[in-house]
């Protein structure tokens, strides 16, 4: 694996993946990223130019995608419109990027015979009841709730069809909620951290009973590399680290780590169609490919994430006021 094309490499998980690849392998990386509001070229600033090249462009641009895929040994496809709340306000870029963009990449890897790994989410499976002991597995039926998750589900189905119909050498992974450095401050954990750091109160949707299954972004990315290099073609692998917590617990832990009272947050309007609970059973990945998460303590990973946001205010400061103004319009 000499050259890996990483789409969305200036976004949260993609940026961390590029760093993971540089730190753990000899591969060079070409990042293809449109630098939407969610992409940040500065996230790649400190990386060595002889191993990382940023191409600013759109995954829907077929000639550009064809030329970059033709120069790569493998493609890892992170680029997406990724925020549920945005998809409720305007689904249009979700349909274009998540569906047409994935189609464009699939056609290119089909032409060039290139290895392709598709990054997806546990949200394609819909949600679970709070008191249901069940967890998602690779056999769970697709049942997405939001414009975001339905376009991710559609993109997964395109990949499966391109494997079966055209013999594309693809794998798919569906991961649970990631946390860590470089995450856009619209998302739950960095929003609350930066709220406290900027003198605002954290905002909890509804009653805060909704459960998410948290995984550190480095554990996700180690799993992606494992699947890319050792996964079986045509297979789907679920990635999760047994990190179920309800949103209230997460906010209280952030407040505790920042030395604030446990109740120093506001309850705000709930998200329409808000999924209740996600939970991943990652037995297949663990037993077949031997992956295991390295971050054993959510509190330690969260504390390190808080330290990163404290030390990198310049990275998030300019986006904060606009992000909060948009939420305020929704009563959130
Ligand atoms: P993000 O929003 O932080 O980053 C997305 C990146 O894609 C940005 O850099 C953006 O500029 C780029 N992009 C968007 N549209 C593009 C286009 N048309 N062409 C080229 N680049 C484009 O997202 P993220 O949280 O890093 O998520 C990455 C992937 O992981 C997504 O596919 C998402 O569905 C999936 N995922 C995320 C999570 C999570 O918790 N964040 C969990 C499971 C799966
Ligand atoms: O201010 C907030 N308050 C709040 O209570 C925000 C922004 C969110 N929430 C709740 C909604 C969710 O229950 O926190 C939970 C997490 O919200 P998000 O960070 O928006 O993530 P989620 O909707 O769960 O989706 C995430 O995980 C799966 C990623 O954004 C997706 O890209 C990924 O597919």
mmCIF file with all atom_site columns, C-alpha atoms in Angstrom, residues 53-192:
data_model
loop_
_atom_site.group_PDB
_atom_site.id
_atom_site.type_symbol
_atom_site.label_atom_id
_atom_site.label_alt_id
_atom_site.label_comp_id
_atom_site.label_asym_id
_atom_site.label_entity_id
_atom_site.label_seq_id
_atom_site.pdbx_PDB_ins_code
_atom_site.Cartn_x
_atom_site.Cartn_y
_atom_site.Cartn_z
_atom_site.occupancy
_atom_site.B_iso_or_equiv
_atom_site.pdbx_formal_charge
_atom_site.auth_seq_id
_atom_site.auth_comp_id
_atom_site.auth_asym_id
_atom_site.auth_atom_id
_atom_site.pdbx_PDB_model_num
ATOM 1   C CA . UNK A 1 53  ? -0.740  16.177 -0.456  1.00 0.00 ? 53  UNK A CA 1
ATOM 2   C CA . UNK A 1 54  ? -4.038  18.069 -0.203  1.00 0.00 ? 54  UNK A CA 1
ATOM 3   C CA . UNK A 1 55  ? -6.126  18.343 -3.359  1.00 0.00 ? 55  UNK A CA 1
ATOM 4   C CA . UNK A 1 56  ? -9.036  20.748 -2.881  1.00 0.00 ? 56  UNK A CA 1
ATOM 5   C CA . UNK A 1 57  ? -11.906 19.377 -4.929  1.00 0.00 ? 57  UNK A CA 1
ATOM 6   C CA . UNK A 1 58  ? -15.296 17.692 -4.983  1.00 0.00 ? 58  UNK A CA 1
ATOM 7   C CA . UNK A 1 59  ? -15.874 13.921 -4.895  1.00 0.00 ? 59  UNK A CA 1
ATOM 8   C CA . UNK A 1 60  ? -18.673 14.539 -7.421  1.00 0.00 ? 60  UNK A CA 1
ATOM 9   C CA . UNK A 1 61  ? -16.114 15.841 -9.970  1.00 0.00 ? 61  UNK A CA 1
ATOM 10  C CA . UNK A 1 62  ? -15.739 12.672 -12.077 1.00 0.00 ? 62  UNK A CA 1
ATOM 11  C CA . UNK A 1 63  ? -12.637 13.631 -14.130 1.00 0.00 ? 63  UNK A CA 1
ATOM 12  C CA . UNK A 1 64  ? -10.754 14.770 -11.007 1.00 0.00 ? 64  UNK A CA 1
ATOM 13  C CA . UNK A 1 65  ? -11.782 11.659 -9.066  1.00 0.00 ? 65  UNK A CA 1
ATOM 14  C CA . UNK A 1 66  ? -10.795 9.411  -11.981 1.00 0.00 ? 66  UNK A CA 1
ATOM 15  C CA . UNK A 1 67  ? -7.349  10.941 -12.209 1.00 0.00 ? 67  UNK A CA 1
ATOM 16  C CA . UNK A 1 68  ? -6.663  10.703 -8.453  1.00 0.00 ? 68  UNK A CA 1
ATOM 17  C CA . UNK A 1 69  ? -8.009  7.146  -8.154  1.00 0.00 ? 69  UNK A CA 1
ATOM 18  C CA . UNK A 1 70  ? -5.791  6.177  -11.104 1.00 0.00 ? 70  UNK A CA 1
ATOM 19  C CA . UNK A 1 71  ? -2.700  7.233  -9.100  1.00 0.00 ? 71  UNK A CA 1
ATOM 20  C CA . UNK A 1 72  ? -3.677  5.466  -5.827  1.00 0.00 ? 72  UNK A CA 1
ATOM 21  C CA . UNK A 1 73  ? -3.273  1.909  -4.535  1.00 0.00 ? 73  UNK A CA 1
ATOM 22  C CA . UNK A 1 74  ? -6.338  2.234  -2.301  1.00 0.00 ? 74  UNK A CA 1
ATOM 23  C CA . UNK A 1 75  ? -9.161  4.646  -1.540  1.00 0.00 ? 75  UNK A CA 1
ATOM 24  C CA . UNK A 1 76  ? -10.590 5.278  1.932   1.00 0.00 ? 76  UNK A CA 1
ATOM 25  C CA . UNK A 1 77  ? -13.806 7.257  1.576   1.00 0.00 ? 77  UNK A CA 1
ATOM 26  C CA . UNK A 1 78  ? -14.607 9.480  4.577   1.00 0.00 ? 78  UNK A CA 1
ATOM 27  C CA . UNK A 1 79  ? -15.992 12.554 2.754   1.00 0.00 ? 79  UNK A CA 1
ATOM 28  C CA . UNK A 1 80  ? -19.621 13.206 3.603   1.00 0.00 ? 80  UNK A CA 1
ATOM 29  C CA . UNK A 1 81  ? -22.094 15.703 4.871   1.00 0.00 ? 81  UNK A CA 1
ATOM 30  C CA . UNK A 1 82  ? -22.085 14.332 8.405   1.00 0.00 ? 82  UNK A CA 1
ATOM 31  C CA . UNK A 1 83  ? -24.355 16.313 10.740  1.00 0.00 ? 83  UNK A CA 1
ATOM 32  C CA . UNK A 1 84  ? -27.910 15.131 11.436  1.00 0.00 ? 84  UNK A CA 1
ATOM 33  C CA . UNK A 1 85  ? -29.145 18.576 12.532  1.00 0.00 ? 85  UNK A CA 1
ATOM 34  C CA . UNK A 1 86  ? -27.998 20.128 9.235   1.00 0.00 ? 86  UNK A CA 1
ATOM 35  C CA . UNK A 1 87  ? -29.700 17.372 7.265   1.00 0.00 ? 87  UNK A CA 1
ATOM 36  C CA . UNK A 1 88  ? -32.999 18.336 8.907   1.00 0.00 ? 88  UNK A CA 1
ATOM 37  C CA . UNK A 1 89  ? -32.588 21.968 7.788   1.00 0.00 ? 89  UNK A CA 1
ATOM 38  C CA . UNK A 1 90  ? -31.405 21.238 4.203   1.00 0.00 ? 90  UNK A CA 1
ATOM 39  C CA . UNK A 1 91  ? -31.050 17.657 2.949   1.00 0.00 ? 91  UNK A CA 1
ATOM 40  C CA . UNK A 1 92  ? -29.862 18.680 -0.519  1.00 0.00 ? 92  UNK A CA 1
ATOM 41  C CA . UNK A 1 93  ? -26.037 18.539 -0.046  1.00 0.00 ? 93  UNK A CA 1
ATOM 42  C CA . UNK A 1 94  ? -26.466 15.215 1.786   1.00 0.00 ? 94  UNK A CA 1
ATOM 43  C CA . UNK A 1 95  ? -28.096 13.652 -1.279  1.00 0.00 ? 95  UNK A CA 1
ATOM 44  C CA . UNK A 1 96  ? -25.450 15.077 -3.603  1.00 0.00 ? 96  UNK A CA 1
ATOM 45  C CA . UNK A 1 97  ? -22.282 14.369 -1.604  1.00 0.00 ? 97  UNK A CA 1
ATOM 46  C CA . UNK A 1 98  ? -23.249 11.157 0.151   1.00 0.00 ? 98  UNK A CA 1
ATOM 47  C CA . UNK A 1 99  ? -24.984 9.472  -2.794  1.00 0.00 ? 99  UNK A CA 1
ATOM 48  C CA . UNK A 1 100 ? -23.659 11.032 -6.026  1.00 0.00 ? 100 UNK A CA 1
ATOM 49  C CA . UNK A 1 101 ? -20.168 11.419 -4.504  1.00 0.00 ? 101 UNK A CA 1
ATOM 50  C CA . UNK A 1 102 ? -20.022 7.749  -3.500  1.00 0.00 ? 102 UNK A CA 1
ATOM 51  C CA . UNK A 1 103 ? -21.341 6.734  -6.939  1.00 0.00 ? 103 UNK A CA 1
ATOM 52  C CA . UNK A 1 104 ? -18.584 8.820  -8.583  1.00 0.00 ? 104 UNK A CA 1
ATOM 53  C CA . UNK A 1 105 ? -15.882 7.113  -6.509  1.00 0.00 ? 105 UNK A CA 1
ATOM 54  C CA . UNK A 1 106 ? -17.313 3.652  -7.173  1.00 0.00 ? 106 UNK A CA 1
ATOM 55  C CA . UNK A 1 107 ? -17.267 4.209  -10.915 1.00 0.00 ? 107 UNK A CA 1
ATOM 56  C CA . UNK A 1 108 ? -13.620 5.303  -10.716 1.00 0.00 ? 108 UNK A CA 1
ATOM 57  C CA . UNK A 1 109 ? -12.468 2.330  -8.605  1.00 0.00 ? 109 UNK A CA 1
ATOM 58  C CA . UNK A 1 110 ? -14.419 0.064  -10.951 1.00 0.00 ? 110 UNK A CA 1
ATOM 59  C CA . UNK A 1 111 ? -12.521 1.441  -13.979 1.00 0.00 ? 111 UNK A CA 1
ATOM 60  C CA . UNK A 1 112 ? -9.115  1.230  -12.283 1.00 0.00 ? 112 UNK A CA 1
ATOM 61  C CA . UNK A 1 113 ? -9.596  -1.973 -10.239 1.00 0.00 ? 113 UNK A CA 1
ATOM 62  C CA . UNK A 1 114 ? -8.561  -0.065 -7.080  1.00 0.00 ? 114 UNK A CA 1
ATOM 63  C CA . UNK A 1 115 ? -9.120  -1.347 -3.521  1.00 0.00 ? 115 UNK A CA 1
ATOM 64  C CA . UNK A 1 116 ? -11.875 0.741  -1.850  1.00 0.00 ? 116 UNK A CA 1
ATOM 65  C CA . UNK A 1 117 ? -12.915 1.064  1.781   1.00 0.00 ? 117 UNK A CA 1
ATOM 66  C CA . UNK A 1 118 ? -16.215 2.750  2.565   1.00 0.00 ? 118 UNK A CA 1
ATOM 67  C CA . UNK A 1 119 ? -16.693 4.581  5.870   1.00 0.00 ? 119 UNK A CA 1
ATOM 68  C CA . UNK A 1 120 ? -20.216 4.425  7.236   1.00 0.00 ? 120 UNK A CA 1
ATOM 69  C CA . UNK A 1 121 ? -22.180 4.760  10.429  1.00 0.00 ? 121 UNK A CA 1
ATOM 70  C CA . UNK A 1 122 ? -24.253 2.694  12.841  1.00 0.00 ? 122 UNK A CA 1
ATOM 71  C CA . UNK A 1 123 ? -27.113 5.125  12.167  1.00 0.00 ? 123 UNK A CA 1
ATOM 72  C CA . UNK A 1 124 ? -28.031 3.155  9.033   1.00 0.00 ? 124 UNK A CA 1
ATOM 73  C CA . UNK A 1 125 ? -29.667 0.641  11.408  1.00 0.00 ? 125 UNK A CA 1
ATOM 74  C CA . UNK A 1 126 ? -32.052 3.183  12.953  1.00 0.00 ? 126 UNK A CA 1
ATOM 75  C CA . UNK A 1 127 ? -32.321 3.138  16.734  1.00 0.00 ? 127 UNK A CA 1
ATOM 76  C CA . UNK A 1 128 ? -32.887 0.763  19.657  1.00 0.00 ? 128 UNK A CA 1
ATOM 77  C CA . UNK A 1 129 ? -35.201 1.173  22.654  1.00 0.00 ? 129 UNK A CA 1
ATOM 78  C CA . UNK A 1 130 ? -33.475 2.430  25.813  1.00 0.00 ? 130 UNK A CA 1
ATOM 79  C CA . UNK A 1 131 ? -34.331 -0.745 27.736  1.00 0.00 ? 131 UNK A CA 1
ATOM 80  C CA . UNK A 1 132 ? -33.609 -3.180 24.886  1.00 0.00 ? 132 UNK A CA 1
ATOM 81  C CA . UNK A 1 133 ? -30.567 -5.395 25.623  1.00 0.00 ? 133 UNK A CA 1
ATOM 82  C CA . UNK A 1 134 ? -30.017 -5.830 21.848  1.00 0.00 ? 134 UNK A CA 1
ATOM 83  C CA . UNK A 1 135 ? -27.075 -4.298 19.959  1.00 0.00 ? 135 UNK A CA 1
ATOM 84  C CA . UNK A 1 136 ? -26.579 -3.790 16.206  1.00 0.00 ? 136 UNK A CA 1
ATOM 85  C CA . UNK A 1 137 ? -24.756 -6.553 14.301  1.00 0.00 ? 137 UNK A CA 1
ATOM 86  C CA . UNK A 1 138 ? -23.804 -6.926 10.632  1.00 0.00 ? 138 UNK A CA 1
ATOM 87  C CA . UNK A 1 139 ? -27.125 -8.808 10.202  1.00 0.00 ? 139 UNK A CA 1
ATOM 88  C CA . UNK A 1 140 ? -29.355 -6.005 11.544  1.00 0.00 ? 140 UNK A CA 1
ATOM 89  C CA . UNK A 1 141 ? -31.863 -4.695 8.992   1.00 0.00 ? 141 UNK A CA 1
ATOM 90  C CA . UNK A 1 142 ? -31.300 -1.178 7.609   1.00 0.00 ? 142 UNK A CA 1
ATOM 91  C CA . UNK A 1 143 ? -33.850 1.305  9.015   1.00 0.00 ? 143 UNK A CA 1
ATOM 92  C CA . UNK A 1 144 ? -32.403 4.856  8.863   1.00 0.00 ? 144 UNK A CA 1
ATOM 93  C CA . UNK A 1 145 ? -34.294 7.764  10.445  1.00 0.00 ? 145 UNK A CA 1
ATOM 94  C CA . UNK A 1 146 ? -32.845 11.060 9.166   1.00 0.00 ? 146 UNK A CA 1
ATOM 95  C CA . UNK A 1 147 ? -31.880 12.520 5.780   1.00 0.00 ? 147 UNK A CA 1
ATOM 96  C CA . UNK A 1 148 ? -28.245 12.076 6.892   1.00 0.00 ? 148 UNK A CA 1
ATOM 97  C CA . UNK A 1 149 ? -28.548 8.425  7.867   1.00 0.00 ? 149 UNK A CA 1
ATOM 98  C CA . UNK A 1 150 ? -30.737 7.526  4.887   1.00 0.00 ? 150 UNK A CA 1
ATOM 99  C CA . UNK A 1 151 ? -28.151 8.922  2.445   1.00 0.00 ? 151 UNK A CA 1
ATOM 100 C CA . UNK A 1 152 ? -25.400 7.004  4.284   1.00 0.00 ? 152 UNK A CA 1
ATOM 101 C CA . UNK A 1 153 ? -27.558 3.845  4.069   1.00 0.00 ? 153 UNK A CA 1
ATOM 102 C CA . UNK A 1 154 ? -28.070 4.471  0.347   1.00 0.00 ? 154 UNK A CA 1
ATOM 103 C CA . UNK A 1 155 ? -24.340 4.879  -0.182  1.00 0.00 ? 155 UNK A CA 1
ATOM 104 C CA . UNK A 1 156 ? -23.671 1.561  1.610   1.00 0.00 ? 156 UNK A CA 1
ATOM 105 C CA . UNK A 1 157 ? -26.160 -0.149 -0.701  1.00 0.00 ? 157 UNK A CA 1
ATOM 106 C CA . UNK A 1 158 ? -24.432 1.327  -3.762  1.00 0.00 ? 158 UNK A CA 1
ATOM 107 C CA . UNK A 1 159 ? -21.147 -0.201 -2.541  1.00 0.00 ? 159 UNK A CA 1
ATOM 108 C CA . UNK A 1 160 ? -22.753 -3.613 -2.035  1.00 0.00 ? 160 UNK A CA 1
ATOM 109 C CA . UNK A 1 161 ? -24.262 -3.488 -5.534  1.00 0.00 ? 161 UNK A CA 1
ATOM 110 C CA . UNK A 1 162 ? -20.934 -2.464 -7.121  1.00 0.00 ? 162 UNK A CA 1
ATOM 111 C CA . UNK A 1 163 ? -19.233 -5.405 -5.366  1.00 0.00 ? 163 UNK A CA 1
ATOM 112 C CA . UNK A 1 164 ? -21.802 -7.911 -6.542  1.00 0.00 ? 164 UNK A CA 1
ATOM 113 C CA . UNK A 1 165 ? -22.476 -6.560 -10.036 1.00 0.00 ? 165 UNK A CA 1
ATOM 114 C CA . UNK A 1 166 ? -19.035 -5.326 -11.058 1.00 0.00 ? 166 UNK A CA 1
ATOM 115 C CA . UNK A 1 167 ? -16.599 -7.151 -8.755  1.00 0.00 ? 167 UNK A CA 1
ATOM 116 C CA . UNK A 1 168 ? -15.359 -3.945 -7.111  1.00 0.00 ? 168 UNK A CA 1
ATOM 117 C CA . UNK A 1 169 ? -12.840 -4.786 -4.335  1.00 0.00 ? 169 UNK A CA 1
ATOM 118 C CA . UNK A 1 170 ? -14.654 -3.019 -1.508  1.00 0.00 ? 170 UNK A CA 1
ATOM 119 C CA . UNK A 1 171 ? -15.200 -3.350 2.226   1.00 0.00 ? 171 UNK A CA 1
ATOM 120 C CA . UNK A 1 172 ? -17.587 -1.343 4.431   1.00 0.00 ? 172 UNK A CA 1
ATOM 121 C CA . UNK A 1 173 ? -17.344 -0.360 8.085   1.00 0.00 ? 173 UNK A CA 1
ATOM 122 C CA . UNK A 1 174 ? -20.159 1.054  10.206  1.00 0.00 ? 174 UNK A CA 1
ATOM 123 C CA . UNK A 1 175 ? -18.885 2.796  13.316  1.00 0.00 ? 175 UNK A CA 1
ATOM 124 C CA . UNK A 1 176 ? -20.531 4.306  16.374  1.00 0.00 ? 176 UNK A CA 1
ATOM 125 C CA . UNK A 1 177 ? -20.100 7.901  17.656  1.00 0.00 ? 177 UNK A CA 1
ATOM 126 C CA . UNK A 1 178 ? -16.482 9.128  17.563  1.00 0.00 ? 178 UNK A CA 1
ATOM 127 C CA . UNK A 1 179 ? -14.840 11.644 19.878  1.00 0.00 ? 179 UNK A CA 1
ATOM 128 C CA . UNK A 1 180 ? -11.355 13.155 19.946  1.00 0.00 ? 180 UNK A CA 1
ATOM 129 C CA . UNK A 1 181 ? -9.369  16.131 18.581  1.00 0.00 ? 181 UNK A CA 1
ATOM 130 C CA . UNK A 1 182 ? -10.237 18.069 15.390  1.00 0.00 ? 182 UNK A CA 1
ATOM 131 C CA . UNK A 1 183 ? -14.013 17.393 15.650  1.00 0.00 ? 183 UNK A CA 1
ATOM 132 C CA . UNK A 1 184 ? -16.175 20.250 14.385  1.00 0.00 ? 184 UNK A CA 1
ATOM 133 C CA . UNK A 1 185 ? -17.744 22.199 17.251  1.00 0.00 ? 185 UNK A CA 1
ATOM 134 C CA . UNK A 1 186 ? -21.275 21.655 15.903  1.00 0.00 ? 186 UNK A CA 1
ATOM 135 C CA . UNK A 1 187 ? -21.046 18.076 17.252  1.00 0.00 ? 187 UNK A CA 1
ATOM 136 C CA . UNK A 1 188 ? -22.183 17.170 20.770  1.00 0.00 ? 188 UNK A CA 1
ATOM 137 C CA . UNK A 1 189 ? -18.941 16.724 22.734  1.00 0.00 ? 189 UNK A CA 1
ATOM 138 C CA . UNK A 1 190 ? -16.851 19.577 21.244  1.00 0.00 ? 190 UNK A CA 1
ATOM 139 C CA . UNK A 1 191 ? -19.899 21.868 21.323  1.00 0.00 ? 191 UNK A CA 1
ATOM 140 C CA . UNK A 1 192 ? -20.241 21.401 25.072  1.00 0.00 ? 192 UNK A CA 1
#
